[in-house]
mmCIF file of C-alpha atoms in Angstrom:
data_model
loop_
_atom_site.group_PDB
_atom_site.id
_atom_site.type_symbol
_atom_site.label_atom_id
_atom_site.label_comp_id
_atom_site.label_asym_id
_atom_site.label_seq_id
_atom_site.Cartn_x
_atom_site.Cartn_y
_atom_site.Cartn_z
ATOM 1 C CA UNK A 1 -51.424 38.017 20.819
ATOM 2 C CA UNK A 2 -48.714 40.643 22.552
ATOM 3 C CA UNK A 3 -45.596 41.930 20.989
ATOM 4 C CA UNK A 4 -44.212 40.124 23.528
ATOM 5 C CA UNK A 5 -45.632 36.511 22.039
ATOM 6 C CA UNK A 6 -44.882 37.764 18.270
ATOM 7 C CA UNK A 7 -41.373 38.635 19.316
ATOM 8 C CA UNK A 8 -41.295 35.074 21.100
ATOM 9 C CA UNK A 9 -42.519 32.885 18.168
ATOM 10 C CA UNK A 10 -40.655 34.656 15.373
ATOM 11 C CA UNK A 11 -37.151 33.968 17.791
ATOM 12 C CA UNK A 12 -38.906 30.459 17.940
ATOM 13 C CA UNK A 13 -38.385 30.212 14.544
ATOM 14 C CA UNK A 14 -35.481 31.728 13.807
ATOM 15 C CA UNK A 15 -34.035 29.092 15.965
ATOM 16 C CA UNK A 16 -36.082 26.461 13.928
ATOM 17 C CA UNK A 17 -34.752 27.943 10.688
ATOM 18 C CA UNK A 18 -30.853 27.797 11.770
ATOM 19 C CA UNK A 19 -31.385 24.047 13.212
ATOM 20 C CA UNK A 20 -32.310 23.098 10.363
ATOM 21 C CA UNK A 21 -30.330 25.048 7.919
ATOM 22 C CA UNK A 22 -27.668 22.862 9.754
ATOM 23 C CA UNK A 23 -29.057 19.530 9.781
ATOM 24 C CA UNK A 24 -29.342 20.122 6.292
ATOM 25 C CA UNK A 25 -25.453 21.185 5.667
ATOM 26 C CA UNK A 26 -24.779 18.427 8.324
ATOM 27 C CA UNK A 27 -26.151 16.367 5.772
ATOM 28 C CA UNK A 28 -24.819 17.488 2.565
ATOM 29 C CA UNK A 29 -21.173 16.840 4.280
ATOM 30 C CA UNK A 30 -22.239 13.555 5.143
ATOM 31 C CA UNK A 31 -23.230 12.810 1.848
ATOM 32 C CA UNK A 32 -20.000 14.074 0.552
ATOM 33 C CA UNK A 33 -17.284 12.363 2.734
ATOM 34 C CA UNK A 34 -19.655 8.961 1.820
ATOM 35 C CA UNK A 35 -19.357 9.767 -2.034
ATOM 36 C CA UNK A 36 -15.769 10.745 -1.866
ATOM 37 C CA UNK A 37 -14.883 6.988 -0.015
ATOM 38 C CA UNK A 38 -16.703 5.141 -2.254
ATOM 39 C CA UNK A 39 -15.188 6.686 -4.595
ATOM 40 C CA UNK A 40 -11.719 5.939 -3.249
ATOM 41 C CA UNK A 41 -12.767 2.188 -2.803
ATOM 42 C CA UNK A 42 -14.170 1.884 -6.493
ATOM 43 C CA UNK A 43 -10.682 2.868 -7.529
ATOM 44 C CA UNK A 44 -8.589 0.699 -5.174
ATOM 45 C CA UNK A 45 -10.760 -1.954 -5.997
ATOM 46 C CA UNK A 46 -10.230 -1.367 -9.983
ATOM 47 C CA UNK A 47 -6.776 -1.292 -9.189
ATOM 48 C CA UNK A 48 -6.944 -4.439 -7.342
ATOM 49 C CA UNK A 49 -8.075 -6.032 -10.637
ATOM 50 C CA UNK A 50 -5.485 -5.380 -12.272
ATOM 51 C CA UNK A 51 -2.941 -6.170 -9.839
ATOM 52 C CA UNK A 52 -1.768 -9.986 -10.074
ATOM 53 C CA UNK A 53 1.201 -11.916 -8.010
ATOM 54 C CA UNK A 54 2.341 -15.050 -7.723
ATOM 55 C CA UNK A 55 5.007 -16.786 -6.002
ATOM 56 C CA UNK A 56 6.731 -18.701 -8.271
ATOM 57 C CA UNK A 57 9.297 -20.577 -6.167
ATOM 58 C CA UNK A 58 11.522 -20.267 -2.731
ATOM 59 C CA UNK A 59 13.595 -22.075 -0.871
ATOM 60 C CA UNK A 60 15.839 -21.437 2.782
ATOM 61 C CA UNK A 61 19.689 -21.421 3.197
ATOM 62 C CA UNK A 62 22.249 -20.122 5.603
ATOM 63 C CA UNK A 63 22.190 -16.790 3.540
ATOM 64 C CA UNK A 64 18.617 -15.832 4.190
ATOM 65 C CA UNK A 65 15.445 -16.890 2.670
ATOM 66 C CA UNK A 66 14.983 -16.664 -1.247
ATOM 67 C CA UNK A 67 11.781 -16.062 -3.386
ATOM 68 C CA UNK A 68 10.956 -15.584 -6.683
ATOM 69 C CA UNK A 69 7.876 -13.445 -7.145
ATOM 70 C CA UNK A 70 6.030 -12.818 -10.594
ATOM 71 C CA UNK A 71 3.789 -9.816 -11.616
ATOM 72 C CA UNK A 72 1.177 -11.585 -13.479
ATOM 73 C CA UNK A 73 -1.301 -8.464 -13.290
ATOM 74 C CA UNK A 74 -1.460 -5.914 -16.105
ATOM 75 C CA UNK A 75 -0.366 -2.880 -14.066
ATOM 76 C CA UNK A 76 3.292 -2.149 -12.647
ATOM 77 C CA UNK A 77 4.289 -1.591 -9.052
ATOM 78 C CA UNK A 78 6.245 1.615 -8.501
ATOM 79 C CA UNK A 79 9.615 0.958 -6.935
ATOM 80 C CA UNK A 80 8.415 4.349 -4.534
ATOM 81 C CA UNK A 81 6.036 2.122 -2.724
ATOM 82 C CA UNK A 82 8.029 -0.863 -2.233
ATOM 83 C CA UNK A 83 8.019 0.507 1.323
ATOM 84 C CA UNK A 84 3.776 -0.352 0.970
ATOM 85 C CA UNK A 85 4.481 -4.013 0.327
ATOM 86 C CA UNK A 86 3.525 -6.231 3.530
ATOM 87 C CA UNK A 87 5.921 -9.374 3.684
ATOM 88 C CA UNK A 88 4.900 -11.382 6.626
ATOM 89 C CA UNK A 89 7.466 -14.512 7.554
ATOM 90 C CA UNK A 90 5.991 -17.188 10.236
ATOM 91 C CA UNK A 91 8.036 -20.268 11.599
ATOM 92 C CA UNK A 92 8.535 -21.947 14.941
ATOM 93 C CA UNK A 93 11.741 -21.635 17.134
ATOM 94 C CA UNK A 94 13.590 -24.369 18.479
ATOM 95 C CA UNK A 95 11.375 -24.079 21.822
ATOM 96 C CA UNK A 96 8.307 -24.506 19.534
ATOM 97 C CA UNK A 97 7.080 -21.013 20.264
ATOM 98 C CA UNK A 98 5.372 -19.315 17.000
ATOM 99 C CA UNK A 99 7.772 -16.525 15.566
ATOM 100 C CA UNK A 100 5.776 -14.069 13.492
ATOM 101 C CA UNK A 101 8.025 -10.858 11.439
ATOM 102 C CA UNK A 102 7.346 -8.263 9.581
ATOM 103 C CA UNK A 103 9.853 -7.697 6.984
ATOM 104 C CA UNK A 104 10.295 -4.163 5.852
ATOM 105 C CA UNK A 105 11.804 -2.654 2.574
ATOM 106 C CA UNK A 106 14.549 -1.026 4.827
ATOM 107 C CA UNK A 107 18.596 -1.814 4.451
ATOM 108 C CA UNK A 108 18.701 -0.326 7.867
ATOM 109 C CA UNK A 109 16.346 -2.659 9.671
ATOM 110 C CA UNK A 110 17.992 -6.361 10.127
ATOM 111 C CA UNK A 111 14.467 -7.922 9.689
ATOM 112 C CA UNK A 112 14.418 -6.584 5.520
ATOM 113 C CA UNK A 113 13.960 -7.845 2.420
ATOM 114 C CA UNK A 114 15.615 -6.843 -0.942
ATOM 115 C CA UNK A 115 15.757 -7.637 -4.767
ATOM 116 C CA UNK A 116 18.929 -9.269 -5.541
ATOM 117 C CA UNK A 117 17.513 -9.965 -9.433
ATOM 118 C CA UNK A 118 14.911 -9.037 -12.031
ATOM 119 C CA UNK A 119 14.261 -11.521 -14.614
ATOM 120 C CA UNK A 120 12.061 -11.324 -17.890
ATOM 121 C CA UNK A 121 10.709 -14.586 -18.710
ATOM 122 C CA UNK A 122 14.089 -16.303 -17.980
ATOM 123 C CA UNK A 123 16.147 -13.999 -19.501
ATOM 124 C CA UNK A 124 17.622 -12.128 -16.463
ATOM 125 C CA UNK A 125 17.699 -8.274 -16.300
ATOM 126 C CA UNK A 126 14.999 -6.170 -17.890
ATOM 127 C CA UNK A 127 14.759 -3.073 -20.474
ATOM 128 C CA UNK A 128 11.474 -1.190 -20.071
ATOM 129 C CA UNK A 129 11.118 0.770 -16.467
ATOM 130 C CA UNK A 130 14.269 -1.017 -14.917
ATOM 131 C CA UNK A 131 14.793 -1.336 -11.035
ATOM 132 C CA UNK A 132 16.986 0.874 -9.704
ATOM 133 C CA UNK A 133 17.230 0.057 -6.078
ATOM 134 C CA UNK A 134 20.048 2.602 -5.202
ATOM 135 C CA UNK A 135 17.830 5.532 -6.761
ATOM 136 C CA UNK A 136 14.284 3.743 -6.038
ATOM 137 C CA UNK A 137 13.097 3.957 -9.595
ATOM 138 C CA UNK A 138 11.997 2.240 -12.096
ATOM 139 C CA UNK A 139 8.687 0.093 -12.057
ATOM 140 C CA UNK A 140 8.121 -3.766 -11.286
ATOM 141 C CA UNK A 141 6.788 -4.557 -14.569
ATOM 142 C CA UNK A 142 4.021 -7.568 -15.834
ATOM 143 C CA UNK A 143 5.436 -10.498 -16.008
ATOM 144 C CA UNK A 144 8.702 -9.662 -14.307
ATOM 145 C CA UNK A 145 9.716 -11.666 -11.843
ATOM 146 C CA UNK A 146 11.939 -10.150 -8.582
ATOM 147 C CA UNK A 147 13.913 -12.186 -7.130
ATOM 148 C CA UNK A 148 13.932 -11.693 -3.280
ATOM 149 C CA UNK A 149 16.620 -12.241 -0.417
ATOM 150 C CA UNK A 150 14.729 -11.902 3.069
ATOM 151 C CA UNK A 151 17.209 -11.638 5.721
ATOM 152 C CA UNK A 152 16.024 -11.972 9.438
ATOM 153 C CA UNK A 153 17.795 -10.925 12.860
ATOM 154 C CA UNK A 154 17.543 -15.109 13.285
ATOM 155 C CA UNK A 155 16.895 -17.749 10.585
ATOM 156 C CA UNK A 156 14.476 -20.298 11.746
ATOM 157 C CA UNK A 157 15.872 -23.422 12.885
ATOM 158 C CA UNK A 158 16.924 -25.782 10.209
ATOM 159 C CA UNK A 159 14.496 -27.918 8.683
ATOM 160 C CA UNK A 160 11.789 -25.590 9.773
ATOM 161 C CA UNK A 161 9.680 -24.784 7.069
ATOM 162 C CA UNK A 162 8.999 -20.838 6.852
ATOM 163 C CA UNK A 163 5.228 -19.804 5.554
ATOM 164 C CA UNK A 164 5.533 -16.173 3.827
ATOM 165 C CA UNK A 165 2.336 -13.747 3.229
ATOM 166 C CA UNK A 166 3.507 -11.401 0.441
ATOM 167 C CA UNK A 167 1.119 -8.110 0.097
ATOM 168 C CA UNK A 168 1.173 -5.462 -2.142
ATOM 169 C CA UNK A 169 1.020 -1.854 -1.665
ATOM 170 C CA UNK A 170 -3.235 -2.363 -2.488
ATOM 171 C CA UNK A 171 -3.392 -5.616 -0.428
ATOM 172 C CA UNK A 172 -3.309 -8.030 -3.616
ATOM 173 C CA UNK A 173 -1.641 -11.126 -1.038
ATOM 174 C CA UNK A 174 0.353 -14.221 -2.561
ATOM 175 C CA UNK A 175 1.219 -16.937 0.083
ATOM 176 C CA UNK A 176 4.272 -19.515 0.080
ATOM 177 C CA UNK A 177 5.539 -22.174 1.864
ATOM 178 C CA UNK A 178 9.600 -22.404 1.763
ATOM 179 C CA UNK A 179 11.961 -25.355 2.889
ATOM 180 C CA UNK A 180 15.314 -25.381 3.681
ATOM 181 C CA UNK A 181 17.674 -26.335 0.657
#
């Protein structure tokens, strides 16, 4: 064997060497970015536990559409991600055709949603972590229950009952069906 075949083989492996020094770091980052979304998933899921609603009641009038929604989890809902919470309002129009909104946390959208009341039990307002809308403080509580005006661009036509997907920020969903009162 030449210095010219030496010279050869040892570049051979050199190359050999650095492919797979980075399959090997390829790997290890891999492995990482796996760990690190499991890991995020274990803890949205543990949150999820803990994180209860329930629609309690609603109804429809010519001033919007009302709910009543309970925290019946063990953790509280920060009022800062009230703008995470996925309220979904489905009815038919006069012409039958399906009408599907999202409803935002925004006062300057005209498809929104807002709390007009907090009640404890049935005691209305609340002590501990209280709502401040104006500000966006506070904390929506266990057992509190909000209760919601949803105001759309166009109520559905009268009679028309209105179904309503209410999600929060970590995708816990409560469903309802409301009527016109």
């Amino acid at each position: 064997m030449g210095y010219a075949s030496t010279l050869s083989s040892l570049i051979f492996f050199c190359i050999i060497l650095v492919l797979f020094s980075t399959l090997l770091s390829i790997e290890d980052m891999v492995i990482r970015n796996v760990d690190s979304a499991l890991s995020t998933y274990r803890y949205i899921e543990e949150f999820k536990l803990d994180e209860k609603i329930q629609i309690v009641n609603g109804f429809i009038n010519s001033s919007g559409i009302f709910l009543n929604v309970t925290n019946i989890g063990s953790s509280s809902i920060p009022v800062a991600k009230f703008n995470y919470i996925d309220l979904i309002v489905v009815f038919r129009s006069l012409d039958n055709s399906l009408i599907v909104k999202r409803v935002s946390y925004d006062y300057s959208s005209s498809d929104r949603w807002e709390i007009t009341r907090v009640f404890v039990g049935n005691k209305l307002g609340e002590i501990i972590n209280p709502i401040l809308t104006t500000s966006g403080t506070g904390l929506w509580d266990p057992f509190e229950t909000l209760e919601i005006r949803i105001s759309l661009s166009s109520l559905p036509p009268y009679g028309e009952p209105v179904h309503i997907l209410f999600s929060t920020p970590h995708g816990v969903i409560a469903t309802y069906l409301a009527s016109w009162r």
